[in-house]
CSV table of C-alpha atoms and ligand atoms in Angstrom, one decimal:
chain,number,residue,atom,x,y,z
E,9,MET,CA,-16.2,-67.0,33.3
E,10,LYS,CA,-14.5,-69.7,31.2
E,11,THR,CA,-11.1,-69.8,29.6
E,12,VAL,CA,-10.5,-70.1,25.8
E,13,PHE,CA,-7.2,-70.5,24.0
E,14,VAL,CA,-6.9,-68.9,20.6
E,15,VAL,CA,-3.9,-70.2,18.6
E,16,GLY,CA,-2.8,-67.6,16.0
E,17,ALA,CA,-3.0,-63.8,16.2
E,18,GLY,CA,-3.9,-62.9,12.6
E,19,PRO,CA,-7.1,-61.1,11.9
E,20,ALA,CA,-9.3,-64.2,12.4
E,21,GLY,CA,-7.8,-65.1,15.8
E,22,LEU,CA,-7.7,-61.6,17.2
E,23,PHE,CA,-11.2,-60.7,16.2
E,24,ALA,CA,-12.4,-64.1,17.6
E,25,ALA,CA,-10.5,-63.3,20.8
E,26,GLN,CA,-12.2,-59.9,21.0
E,27,LYS,CA,-15.7,-61.3,20.7
E,28,ILE,CA,-15.1,-64.1,23.2
E,29,ALA,CA,-13.5,-61.6,25.7
E,30,GLN,CA,-16.4,-59.2,25.2
E,31,ALA,CA,-18.7,-62.1,26.2
E,32,GLY,CA,-16.9,-62.1,29.6
E,33,HIS,CA,-14.5,-65.0,29.1
E,34,GLU,CA,-10.8,-65.1,29.7
E,35,VAL,CA,-8.8,-65.5,26.5
E,36,VAL,CA,-5.1,-66.6,26.1
E,37,VAL,CA,-3.7,-66.0,22.6
E,38,PHE,CA,-0.7,-68.1,21.5
E,39,ASN,CA,1.1,-66.8,18.4
E,40,ARG,CA,4.0,-68.4,16.4
E,41,ASP,CA,5.4,-65.0,15.5
E,42,ILE,CA,6.6,-62.5,18.1
E,43,LYS,CA,4.3,-59.8,16.7
E,44,PRO,CA,0.6,-60.2,16.2
E,45,GLY,CA,-1.1,-59.5,12.8
E,46,GLY,CA,-0.3,-62.6,10.8
E,47,LEU,CA,-0.6,-61.9,7.0
E,48,ALA,CA,-2.0,-58.4,7.8
E,49,GLU,CA,1.5,-57.6,9.1
E,50,TYR,CA,3.6,-60.0,7.0
E,51,GLY,CA,1.5,-60.6,3.9
E,52,ILE,CA,-0.2,-57.4,2.9
E,53,TYR,CA,1.9,-55.4,0.5
E,54,PRO,CA,4.7,-53.5,2.3
E,55,THR,CA,3.7,-50.1,0.9
E,56,LYS,CA,0.1,-50.3,1.9
E,57,ASP,CA,1.0,-48.3,5.0
E,58,LYS,CA,-2.4,-46.8,5.7
E,59,MET,CA,-4.1,-50.2,5.8
E,60,LYS,CA,-1.4,-51.8,7.9
E,61,VAL,CA,-1.3,-48.9,10.4
E,62,GLY,CA,-5.1,-49.0,10.7
E,63,LEU,CA,-5.1,-52.8,11.3
E,64,ARG,CA,-2.2,-52.6,13.8
E,65,LYS,CA,-4.3,-50.1,15.8
E,66,GLN,CA,-7.3,-52.4,15.8
E,67,PHE,CA,-5.2,-55.3,16.9
E,68,ALA,CA,-3.6,-53.2,19.7
E,69,LYS,CA,-7.2,-52.4,20.8
E,70,VAL,CA,-8.0,-56.1,21.1
E,71,LEU,CA,-4.9,-56.8,23.0
E,72,SER,CA,-5.6,-54.0,25.4
E,73,LEU,CA,-8.6,-55.8,26.7
E,74,PRO,CA,-7.7,-56.9,30.3
E,75,ASN,CA,-9.1,-60.4,29.7
E,76,VAL,CA,-7.1,-61.0,26.5
E,77,HIS,CA,-3.6,-62.3,27.3
E,78,TYR,CA,-0.9,-62.7,24.6
E,79,ILE,CA,1.9,-65.2,24.4
E,80,GLY,CA,4.0,-64.5,21.3
E,81,HIS,CA,6.9,-66.6,19.9
E,82,ALA,CA,4.8,-69.6,20.9
E,83,CYS,CA,4.5,-72.1,18.1
E,84,VAL,CA,2.0,-74.8,18.6
E,85,GLY,CA,2.2,-78.1,16.8
E,86,ASN,CA,4.0,-81.3,16.4
E,87,GLY,CA,7.4,-79.8,15.4
E,88,CYS,CA,7.0,-76.9,17.8
E,89,GLY,CA,7.8,-76.1,21.5
E,90,ILE,CA,4.2,-76.6,22.5
E,91,SER,CA,2.0,-79.5,21.3
E,92,ILE,CA,-1.8,-79.5,21.2
E,93,ALA,CA,-1.6,-82.1,24.1
E,94,ASP,CA,0.5,-79.6,26.1
E,95,LEU,CA,-2.3,-77.0,25.6
E,96,GLN,CA,-4.9,-79.4,26.7
E,97,GLU,CA,-3.0,-80.1,29.9
E,98,PHE,CA,-3.8,-76.5,30.9
E,99,ARG,CA,-7.5,-77.5,30.7
E,100,PRO,CA,-9.0,-74.6,28.7
E,101,ASN,CA,-12.8,-74.8,28.1
E,102,ALA,CA,-12.2,-74.4,24.3
E,103,ILE,CA,-9.4,-74.0,21.8
E,104,VAL,CA,-9.8,-71.9,18.7
E,105,PHE,CA,-7.2,-72.6,16.0
E,106,ALA,CA,-6.7,-69.5,13.8
E,107,VAL,CA,-3.3,-70.4,12.5
E,108,GLY,CA,-4.0,-69.4,8.9
E,109,ALA,CA,-2.9,-71.6,5.9
E,110,GLN,CA,0.8,-72.1,6.5
E,111,GLY,CA,1.4,-74.7,3.8
E,112,ALA,CA,1.6,-74.0,0.1
E,113,LYS,CA,0.0,-76.0,-2.7
E,114,GLN,CA,2.8,-77.8,-4.5
E,115,LEU,CA,3.1,-78.1,-8.3
E,116,GLY,CA,4.8,-81.5,-7.8
E,117,LEU,CA,7.1,-80.9,-10.7
E,118,PRO,CA,10.4,-82.7,-11.5
E,119,GLY,CA,13.2,-80.3,-10.6
E,120,ALA,CA,11.0,-78.4,-8.0
E,121,GLU,CA,13.9,-78.6,-5.6
E,122,SER,CA,16.1,-76.4,-7.8
E,123,ARG,CA,17.4,-73.2,-6.3
E,124,GLY,CA,15.5,-70.1,-7.3
E,125,VAL,CA,12.1,-71.8,-7.0
E,126,TYR,CA,9.9,-70.4,-4.3
E,127,SER,CA,6.3,-70.6,-3.0
E,128,ALA,CA,4.7,-67.2,-3.1
E,129,LYS,CA,3.8,-67.3,0.6
E,130,ASP,CA,7.5,-67.8,1.6
E,131,PHE,CA,8.6,-65.1,-0.9
E,132,VAL,CA,5.9,-62.7,0.5
E,133,TYR,CA,7.0,-63.4,4.1
E,134,PHE,CA,10.6,-62.7,3.0
E,135,TYR,CA,9.9,-59.2,1.5
E,136,ASN,CA,7.6,-58.4,4.4
E,137,LEU,CA,10.5,-59.2,6.8
E,138,LEU,CA,9.0,-62.1,8.7
E,139,PRO,CA,11.6,-64.1,10.6
E,140,PRO,CA,13.2,-66.5,9.7
E,141,PHE,CA,12.2,-66.0,6.0
E,142,ALA,CA,13.7,-62.5,6.0
E,143,ALA,CA,17.2,-64.0,6.5
E,144,GLN,CA,16.8,-66.8,4.0
E,145,ASP,CA,18.0,-67.0,0.3
E,146,PHE,CA,15.2,-65.6,-1.9
E,147,SER,CA,17.6,-64.4,-4.6
E,148,THR,CA,16.0,-63.4,-7.9
E,149,GLY,CA,17.5,-63.1,-11.3
E,150,LYS,CA,16.7,-61.3,-14.5
E,151,ARG,CA,13.9,-63.5,-15.8
E,152,VAL,CA,11.3,-64.5,-13.3
E,153,ALA,CA,8.3,-66.8,-13.9
E,154,VAL,CA,5.3,-66.0,-11.6
E,155,VAL,CA,2.9,-68.9,-11.8
E,156,GLY,CA,-0.7,-67.9,-11.1
E,157,MET,CA,-3.0,-65.0,-12.1
E,158,GLY,CA,-4.5,-63.9,-8.8
E,159,ASN,CA,-3.8,-61.0,-6.4
E,160,VAL,CA,-0.9,-62.7,-4.7
E,161,ALA,CA,0.8,-63.2,-8.2
E,162,VAL,CA,0.3,-59.5,-8.8
E,163,ASP,CA,1.8,-58.6,-5.4
E,164,VAL,CA,4.8,-60.7,-6.2
E,165,ALA,CA,5.2,-59.1,-9.7
E,166,HIS,CA,4.6,-55.6,-8.0
E,167,TRP,CA,7.6,-56.3,-5.7
E,168,LEU,CA,9.8,-57.6,-8.6
E,169,LEU,CA,8.9,-54.8,-11.0
E,170,VAL,CA,8.7,-51.8,-8.7
E,171,ASP,CA,9.9,-52.1,-5.1
E,172,ASP,CA,12.6,-54.7,-4.9
E,173,PRO,CA,15.6,-52.7,-3.8
E,174,HIS,CA,17.9,-54.9,-5.8
E,175,HIS,CA,15.9,-54.5,-9.0
E,176,THR,CA,17.2,-57.7,-10.5
E,177,ALA,CA,14.2,-58.5,-12.6
E,178,GLU,CA,14.2,-57.4,-16.2
E,179,ASP,CA,11.4,-59.6,-17.4
E,180,VAL,CA,8.6,-61.0,-15.3
E,181,ILE,CA,6.5,-63.6,-17.0
E,182,VAL,CA,3.1,-64.5,-15.6
E,183,ILE,CA,2.3,-68.1,-16.4
E,184,ALA,CA,-1.4,-68.8,-16.4
E,185,ARG,CA,-3.3,-72.1,-16.9
E,186,ARG,CA,-6.2,-70.3,-18.6
E,187,GLY,CA,-6.6,-67.2,-20.7
E,188,PRO,CA,-6.7,-63.4,-20.2
E,189,PHE,CA,-10.5,-63.4,-19.5
E,190,GLU,CA,-9.9,-65.7,-16.5
E,191,ALA,CA,-7.5,-63.4,-14.7
E,192,LYS,CA,-8.5,-63.5,-11.1
E,193,PHE,CA,-6.7,-60.3,-9.9
E,194,ASP,CA,-8.4,-57.1,-8.9
E,195,LYS,CA,-8.1,-54.3,-11.4
E,196,LYS,CA,-7.1,-52.0,-8.6
E,197,GLU,CA,-4.1,-54.3,-7.7
E,198,PHE,CA,-3.1,-54.7,-11.4
E,199,ALA,CA,-3.0,-50.9,-11.7
E,200,TYR,CA,0.2,-50.8,-9.6
E,201,ILE,CA,2.1,-52.8,-12.4
E,202,GLU,CA,0.1,-52.0,-15.6
E,203,ALA,CA,2.7,-49.5,-16.7
E,204,HIS,CA,5.2,-52.3,-16.9
E,205,LEU,CA,3.0,-54.4,-19.3
E,206,ASP,CA,5.0,-55.0,-22.5
E,207,ARG,CA,2.2,-54.1,-24.9
E,208,GLN,CA,3.9,-55.6,-27.9
E,209,SER,CA,4.5,-59.0,-26.3
E,210,PHE,CA,1.0,-58.9,-24.9
E,211,GLN,CA,-0.5,-58.4,-28.4
E,212,GLU,CA,1.7,-61.2,-29.8
E,213,GLU,CA,0.5,-63.5,-27.0
E,214,LEU,CA,-3.1,-62.7,-27.8
E,215,LYS,CA,-2.4,-63.5,-31.4
E,216,ARG,CA,-0.8,-66.8,-30.4
E,217,ILE,CA,-3.9,-67.9,-28.5
E,218,HIS,CA,-6.5,-66.2,-30.8
E,219,GLU,CA,-7.9,-69.5,-32.0
E,220,GLN,CA,-8.3,-70.9,-28.5
E,221,LEU,CA,-10.1,-67.8,-27.4
E,222,ALA,CA,-12.4,-67.9,-30.4
E,223,ALA,CA,-13.2,-71.5,-29.7
E,224,VAL,CA,-15.0,-70.5,-26.4
E,225,GLY,CA,-16.5,-67.3,-27.9
E,226,GLN,CA,-14.0,-64.9,-26.3
E,227,GLU,CA,-13.2,-61.7,-28.3
E,228,PRO,CA,-9.8,-60.1,-27.5
E,229,THR,CA,-11.3,-56.6,-28.1
E,230,LYS,CA,-13.5,-57.0,-25.1
E,231,LEU,CA,-10.5,-57.5,-22.8
E,232,CYS,CA,-10.4,-53.8,-21.9
E,233,ASP,CA,-13.8,-54.0,-20.3
E,234,ALA,CA,-13.2,-57.4,-18.8
E,235,THR,CA,-9.8,-57.8,-17.1
E,236,PHE,CA,-7.3,-55.4,-18.7
E,237,PRO,CA,-8.7,-51.9,-18.6
E,238,CYS,CA,-5.1,-50.5,-18.9
E,239,LEU,CA,-5.3,-51.4,-22.6
E,240,LEU,CA,-7.5,-48.4,-23.1
E,241,LYS,CA,-4.7,-46.1,-21.8
E,242,PRO,CA,-1.8,-44.9,-23.9
E,243,ASP,CA,1.2,-47.1,-24.0
E,244,PRO,CA,3.7,-45.6,-21.5
E,245,GLY,CA,6.5,-47.1,-23.6
E,246,GLN,CA,9.4,-49.4,-22.9
E,247,GLN,CA,10.2,-49.9,-19.2
E,248,LYS,CA,13.4,-51.2,-17.6
E,249,ALA,CA,11.5,-54.1,-16.1
E,250,ARG,CA,8.8,-55.6,-18.3
E,251,LEU,CA,5.7,-57.7,-17.6
E,252,HIS,CA,4.7,-60.4,-19.9
E,253,PHE,CA,1.9,-63.1,-19.9
E,254,ARG,CA,2.1,-66.7,-21.1
E,255,PHE,CA,-1.5,-67.9,-21.2
E,256,LEU,CA,-2.9,-71.4,-21.5
E,257,SER,CA,0.3,-72.8,-20.1
E,258,SER,CA,0.8,-75.2,-17.1
E,259,PRO,CA,4.2,-75.9,-15.6
E,260,LYS,CA,5.4,-79.4,-16.4
E,261,ALA,CA,9.1,-79.6,-15.5
E,262,ILE,CA,11.9,-77.4,-14.1
E,263,HIS,CA,15.3,-77.8,-15.5
E,264,PRO,CA,18.3,-76.6,-13.4
E,265,ASP,CA,21.6,-75.4,-14.7
E,266,SER,CA,24.9,-77.0,-13.6
E,267,SER,CA,24.9,-74.9,-10.4
E,268,GLY,CA,21.5,-76.3,-9.5
E,269,ARG,CA,19.5,-73.1,-10.2
E,270,ILE,CA,16.4,-73.1,-12.4
E,271,ALA,CA,17.3,-72.3,-16.0
E,272,ARG,CA,14.3,-73.4,-18.0
E,273,LEU,CA,10.7,-74.2,-17.4
E,274,THR,CA,8.8,-76.6,-19.6
E,275,VAL,CA,5.0,-75.9,-19.8
E,276,THR,CA,2.2,-77.9,-21.2
E,277,GLU,CA,0.1,-75.9,-23.6
E,278,ASN,CA,-3.6,-76.0,-22.9
E,279,ILE,CA,-6.8,-75.3,-24.9
E,280,LEU,CA,-9.9,-73.7,-23.4
E,281,VAL,CA,-13.2,-75.6,-23.1
E,282,LYS,CA,-16.6,-74.6,-21.9
E,283,ARG,CA,-17.8,-76.2,-18.6
E,284,GLY,CA,-21.3,-74.9,-18.1
E,285,GLU,CA,-20.8,-71.2,-17.4
E,286,ASP,CA,-17.1,-71.7,-16.7
E,287,VAL,CA,-14.1,-71.8,-19.0
E,288,ALA,CA,-11.6,-74.6,-18.1
E,289,ALA,CA,-8.1,-75.4,-19.3
E,290,GLN,CA,-7.5,-78.7,-21.0
E,291,ALA,CA,-4.0,-80.0,-21.5
E,292,THR,CA,-2.7,-80.8,-25.0
E,293,ASP,CA,0.4,-82.9,-25.8
E,294,LYS,CA,2.2,-79.8,-27.0
E,295,THR,CA,4.9,-78.3,-24.8
E,296,ALA,CA,7.0,-75.2,-24.8
E,297,ASP,CA,10.2,-74.1,-23.0
E,298,ILE,CA,10.7,-70.8,-21.3
E,299,GLU,CA,14.1,-69.6,-20.1
E,300,VAL,CA,13.9,-68.3,-16.5
E,301,ASP,CA,16.3,-68.1,-13.6
E,302,THR,CA,13.7,-67.7,-10.9
E,303,MET,CA,10.2,-69.1,-10.4
E,304,VAL,CA,7.6,-68.1,-7.8
E,305,PHE,CA,4.4,-70.1,-7.7
E,306,ALA,CA,1.3,-68.4,-6.4
E,307,ILE,CA,-1.3,-71.1,-6.8
E,308,GLY,CA,-2.8,-70.9,-3.3
E,309,ASP,CA,-2.2,-72.1,0.2
E,310,VAL,CA,-3.2,-75.2,2.3
E,311,ALA,CA,-3.5,-75.8,6.0
E,312,ASP,CA,-0.4,-76.9,7.8
E,313,PRO,CA,-0.5,-80.7,8.4
E,314,THR,CA,2.1,-80.6,11.2
E,315,LEU,CA,-0.2,-78.7,13.6
E,316,GLY,CA,-1.6,-82.0,14.8
E,317,LEU,CA,-5.3,-81.5,14.1
E,318,PRO,CA,-7.1,-84.2,12.0
E,319,TYR,CA,-6.1,-83.5,8.4
E,320,ASN,CA,-7.5,-84.6,5.1
E,321,LYS,CA,-6.0,-83.6,1.7
E,322,ASP,CA,-5.3,-79.9,2.2
E,323,SER,CA,-7.4,-78.9,5.2
E,324,TYR,CA,-8.4,-79.8,8.8
E,325,VAL,CA,-11.4,-82.1,9.2
E,326,THR,CA,-14.4,-80.3,10.4
E,327,ASN,CA,-18.2,-80.8,10.6
E,328,PRO,CA,-20.2,-79.6,7.6
E,329,HIS,CA,-21.1,-75.8,7.7
E,330,PRO,CA,-24.4,-75.3,9.4
E,331,GLU,CA,-25.7,-73.2,6.5
E,332,ASP,CA,-24.0,-74.9,3.5
E,333,ALA,CA,-23.2,-78.6,3.9
E,334,LYS,CA,-20.7,-78.4,1.1
E,335,GLN,CA,-18.6,-75.9,3.1
E,336,PRO,CA,-16.3,-76.7,6.0
E,337,GLY,CA,-17.8,-75.9,9.5
E,338,TYR,CA,-16.1,-74.5,12.5
E,339,GLN,CA,-15.9,-77.5,14.8
E,340,VAL,CA,-13.1,-80.0,14.3
E,341,LEU,CA,-14.1,-83.6,13.7
E,342,ASN,CA,-12.3,-86.8,14.7
E,343,PRO,CA,-12.6,-88.8,11.4
E,344,GLN,CA,-11.7,-92.1,13.1
E,345,VAL,CA,-14.9,-92.0,15.3
E,346,GLY,CA,-16.8,-89.5,13.1
E,347,GLN,CA,-17.4,-87.3,16.1
E,348,ILE,CA,-17.0,-83.7,16.9
E,349,MET,CA,-14.0,-82.9,19.1
E,350,ASP,CA,-15.6,-81.1,22.0
E,351,GLY,CA,-14.5,-77.5,22.3
E,352,ILE,CA,-12.0,-77.5,19.3
E,353,TYR,CA,-12.7,-75.0,16.6
E,354,VAL,CA,-11.0,-73.6,13.5
E,355,VAL,CA,-11.6,-70.1,12.0
E,356,GLY,CA,-10.2,-67.9,9.2
E,357,TRP,CA,-7.8,-69.2,6.7
E,358,ALA,CA,-7.2,-72.2,8.9
E,359,ARG,CA,-10.8,-73.2,8.2
E,360,LYS,CA,-10.7,-72.3,4.5
E,361,ALA,CA,-7.3,-71.6,3.0
E,362,SER,CA,-6.8,-68.4,1.0
E,363,GLU,CA,-10.4,-67.4,1.5
E,364,GLY,CA,-10.8,-63.6,1.0
E,365,LEU,CA,-9.4,-60.5,2.4
E,366,VAL,CA,-8.9,-59.3,6.0
E,367,GLY,CA,-12.6,-58.4,6.3
E,368,ILE,CA,-13.6,-61.9,5.4
E,369,ALA,CA,-11.1,-63.4,7.9
E,370,ARG,CA,-12.5,-61.1,10.6
E,371,HIS,CA,-16.0,-62.1,9.9
E,372,ASP,CA,-15.1,-65.7,9.9
E,373,GLY,CA,-13.3,-65.3,13.3
E,374,GLU,CA,-16.4,-63.6,14.7
E,375,VAL,CA,-18.8,-66.2,13.4
E,376,GLY,CA,-16.6,-69.0,14.8
E,377,ALA,CA,-16.4,-67.1,18.1
E,378,ALA,CA,-20.2,-66.9,18.3
E,379,GLU,CA,-20.3,-70.7,18.1
E,380,VAL,CA,-17.7,-71.0,20.8
E,381,ILE,CA,-19.7,-68.6,23.1
E,382,LYS,CA,-22.8,-70.8,22.6
E,383,TYR,CA,-20.8,-73.9,23.4
E,384,LEU,CA,-19.4,-72.3,26.6
E,385,GLN,CA,-22.9,-71.9,27.9
E,386,THR,CA,-23.3,-75.7,27.8
E,387,VAL,CA,-20.2,-76.7,29.8
E,388,ALA,CA,-19.0,-76.3,33.3
E,389,ASP,CA,-15.9,-74.3,34.1
E,390,SER,CA,-12.9,-76.6,33.7
E,391,ASN,CA,-10.9,-74.7,36.4
E,392,GLY,CA,-7.9,-74.8,34.2
E,393,ALA,CA,-4.6,-73.1,34.6
E,394,SER,CA,-4.5,-69.3,35.0
E,395,TYR,CA,-2.5,-67.2,32.5
E,396,ASP,CA,0.3,-66.7,35.1
E,397,GLU,CA,0.5,-70.4,35.7
E,398,ILE,CA,0.7,-71.1,32.0
E,399,VAL,CA,3.6,-68.6,31.6
E,400,ARG,CA,5.3,-70.2,34.6
E,401,ARG,CA,4.9,-73.7,33.3
E,402,LEU,CA,6.2,-72.7,29.8
E,403,ALA,CA,9.2,-70.7,31.3
E,404,SER,CA,11.8,-72.8,29.5
E,405,LEU,CA,10.6,-71.2,26.2
E,406,ARG,CA,11.4,-67.6,25.4
E,407,LEU,CA,7.8,-66.4,25.2
E,408,VAL,CA,6.9,-62.8,24.5
E,409,THR,CA,4.2,-61.2,26.7
E,410,LYS,CA,1.9,-58.2,26.1
E,411,PRO,CA,4.0,-55.7,28.1
E,412,GLU,CA,7.1,-56.9,26.1
E,413,LEU,CA,5.2,-56.3,22.8
E,414,GLU,CA,4.8,-52.7,24.0
E,415,LEU,CA,8.5,-52.5,24.7
E,416,LEU,CA,9.2,-53.8,21.2
E,417,ALA,CA,6.9,-51.2,19.7
E,418,LYS,CA,8.8,-48.5,21.5
E,419,ALA,CA,12.2,-49.9,20.4
E,420,GLU,CA,11.0,-50.0,16.8
E,421,GLU,CA,9.7,-46.5,17.0
E,422,ARG,CA,13.0,-45.3,18.4
E,423,GLU,CA,15.0,-47.1,15.7
E,424,GLY,CA,12.7,-45.6,13.0
E,425,LYS,CA,13.3,-42.1,14.3
E,426,ALA,CA,17.1,-42.7,14.4
E,427,ARG,CA,17.0,-43.9,10.8
E,428,GLY,CA,14.7,-41.1,9.7
E,429,ILE,CA,12.0,-43.5,8.4
E,430,GLN,CA,8.4,-43.6,9.3
E,431,TYR,CA,8.1,-47.3,10.2
E,432,PHE,CA,10.9,-49.6,11.1
E,433,LYS,CA,10.6,-53.3,11.9
E,434,PHE,CA,13.1,-55.8,13.1
E,435,SER,CA,13.5,-58.8,10.7
E,436,ASP,CA,14.9,-61.4,13.1
E,437,ASP,CA,13.7,-62.8,16.3
E,438,GLU,CA,17.0,-62.4,18.1
E,439,ALA,CA,17.1,-58.7,17.3
E,440,MET,CA,13.5,-58.3,18.6
E,441,LEU,CA,14.3,-60.2,21.8
E,442,ALA,CA,17.5,-58.1,22.3
E,443,ALA,CA,15.6,-54.9,21.7
E,444,ILE,CA,13.0,-55.9,24.3
E,445,GLU,CA,15.7,-56.6,26.9
E,446,GLU,CA,17.5,-53.4,26.1
E,447,GLN,CA,14.3,-51.5,26.5
E,448,LYS,CA,13.7,-53.2,29.8
E,449,SER,CA,17.1,-52.2,31.1
E,450,GLN,CA,16.6,-48.6,30.0
E,451,THR,CA,13.2,-48.5,31.8
E,452,ALA,CA,14.9,-50.0,34.9
E,453,THR,CA,17.6,-47.3,35.0
E,454,VAL,CA,15.2,-44.4,34.5
W,763,LIG,C1,0.3,-61.9,-0.3
W,763,LIG,C2,-1.0,-61.5,0.4
W,763,LIG,C3,-1.4,-60.2,0.3
W,763,LIG,C4,-2.6,-59.9,0.9
W,763,LIG,N1,-3.1,-58.6,0.7
W,763,LIG,C5,-4.2,-58.2,1.3
W,763,LIG,C6,-4.7,-56.9,1.2
W,763,LIG,O1,-4.1,-56.0,0.5
W,763,LIG,N2,-5.9,-56.6,1.8
W,763,LIG,C7,-6.6,-57.5,2.5
W,763,LIG,O2,-7.6,-57.1,3.1
W,763,LIG,N3,-6.2,-58.7,2.6
W,763,LIG,C8,-5.0,-59.2,2.0
W,763,LIG,N4,-4.6,-60.4,2.2
W,763,LIG,C9,-5.5,-61.4,2.8
W,763,LIG,C10,-5.3,-61.4,4.4
W,763,LIG,O3,-4.0,-61.3,4.7
W,763,LIG,C11,-6.0,-62.6,5.0
W,763,LIG,O4,-7.4,-62.5,4.7
W,763,LIG,C12,-5.9,-62.7,6.5
W,763,LIG,O5,-4.6,-62.3,7.0
W,763,LIG,C13,-6.2,-64.1,7.0
W,763,LIG,O6,-6.3,-64.1,8.4
W,763,LIG,P1,-6.0,-65.4,9.3
W,763,LIG,O7,-6.1,-64.8,10.7
W,763,LIG,O8,-7.0,-66.4,9.0
W,763,LIG,O9,-4.6,-65.9,9.0
W,763,LIG,P2,-3.1,-65.3,9.1
W,763,LIG,O10,-3.2,-63.8,8.8
W,763,LIG,O11,-2.2,-66.1,8.3
W,763,LIG,O12,-2.7,-65.4,10.6
W,763,LIG,C14,-2.3,-66.6,11.2
W,763,LIG,C15,-1.6,-66.4,12.5
W,763,LIG,O13,-1.3,-67.7,13.1
W,763,LIG,C16,0.0,-67.8,13.6
W,763,LIG,N5,0.4,-69.2,13.5
W,763,LIG,C17,0.6,-69.9,12.4
W,763,LIG,N6,0.9,-71.2,12.7
W,763,LIG,C18,1.0,-71.2,14.0
W,763,LIG,C19,1.3,-72.2,15.0
W,763,LIG,N7,1.6,-73.5,14.6
W,763,LIG,N8,1.2,-71.9,16.3
W,763,LIG,C20,0.9,-70.7,16.7
W,763,LIG,N9,0.6,-69.7,15.9
W,763,LIG,C21,0.6,-70.0,14.5
W,763,LIG,C22,0.8,-66.9,12.6
W,763,LIG,O14,1.9,-66.4,13.3
W,763,LIG,C23,-0.2,-65.7,12.4
W,763,LIG,O15,-0.1,-64.7,13.3
W,763,LIG,C24,-3.4,-60.8,1.6
W,763,LIG,C25,-2.9,-62.2,1.7
W,763,LIG,C26,-1.7,-62.5,1.1
W,763,LIG,C27,-1.2,-63.9,1.2
């Protein structure tokens, strides 16, 4: 039996942990957040209850394995309480990094530091109540630009148009580099917001870009079959909160007002060009200004450079994938000496940022775990620290253990009942830790 540390308790980390534990090894999971689940808990849209409850059950099953230990509220990395070197001092046989993609791609625009400009990841964490984002300023105004045309952009628009309890947004403008045929969102996801599509402004926008679509052989009447099937449905009429699209537009500059909040966005207008089978955007020297008071950019995520693993551009440095040399592999590479770092692996969105849904992350964790299991067969037991010893040596940090997670779940259930809601979750770490302590004292007095 060998010991493996898994850093990150999202779907990739937890399903990797399950596979390694089922092969008979001891697994210690370190997780930045108090609760497990990663984006499955704090990213997936808040009203997708059925999916979230199902995933929580699967994660609880993994954590119920006796040889899977959990250490929550345990951030690993250069700016964190535990460094990678600290982990290595415990002498595990392997470490699997399943930390997701915690950085956001930046637009690098002048004025990007203006108030009211957010990365979609942070905004999504905010409305999904992840500490500390839940307590930060993510105020929105009446006119919100959402940059990007994938599922995350649609989730953000869904929140603004439908579920935001403050209902500030009157106009949500999706800003897309390419055209309507290049929309990347799933039709199923778009269905949640299609009633808000301002049909008149959409038709005007299609008219504005008609020539550019024609230049690459795209015919607007085919949009219903391609990306916007809602156009076949009757127009539900004017809504209080409206959805617009500004196609063929790339953000160029953000202009704040005198209070420092975004007031205007300058975009570069693009044309479409054929690149083989693909259609690409090509910038022109024309620009346009759009008045907005909030901007959320949903253009993808990158790996967190502060973790301390070798990093290049937007991702950790790994060996080439065994089946496709153009793809990143699972083993981390030291670029200085061009050698694999023995026993150090990455899986899930940490290996390939923003790659797919939970099922893909699970699969990736499991494939990575299979590689780890093979590696373990080739090494002697390192006789590293036991789980109890690790917890003892990290006692100066307020870590959260598996039994404490159960107490937290009970406290949230009780709170939910008291408030008459189906599912309640605490939105700050202090409240969670206090609830755990309160639950402990109640158990002690019973
Ligand atoms: C807005 C949004 C909506 C989505 N909606 C859906 C959906 O509806 N359906 C679906 O199937 N998929 C959805 N996905 C995709 C899904 O969430 C991902 O595929 C999946 O969560 C990726 O899993 P992961 O384990 O690689 O990373 P993550 O889920 O990001 O998990 C990473 C874990 O690592 C921990 N961590 C991070 N940094 C550190 C550190 N330094 N030290 C220790 N721990 C750390 C985090 O606390 C977290 O627990 C959505 C994603 C987003 C962004």
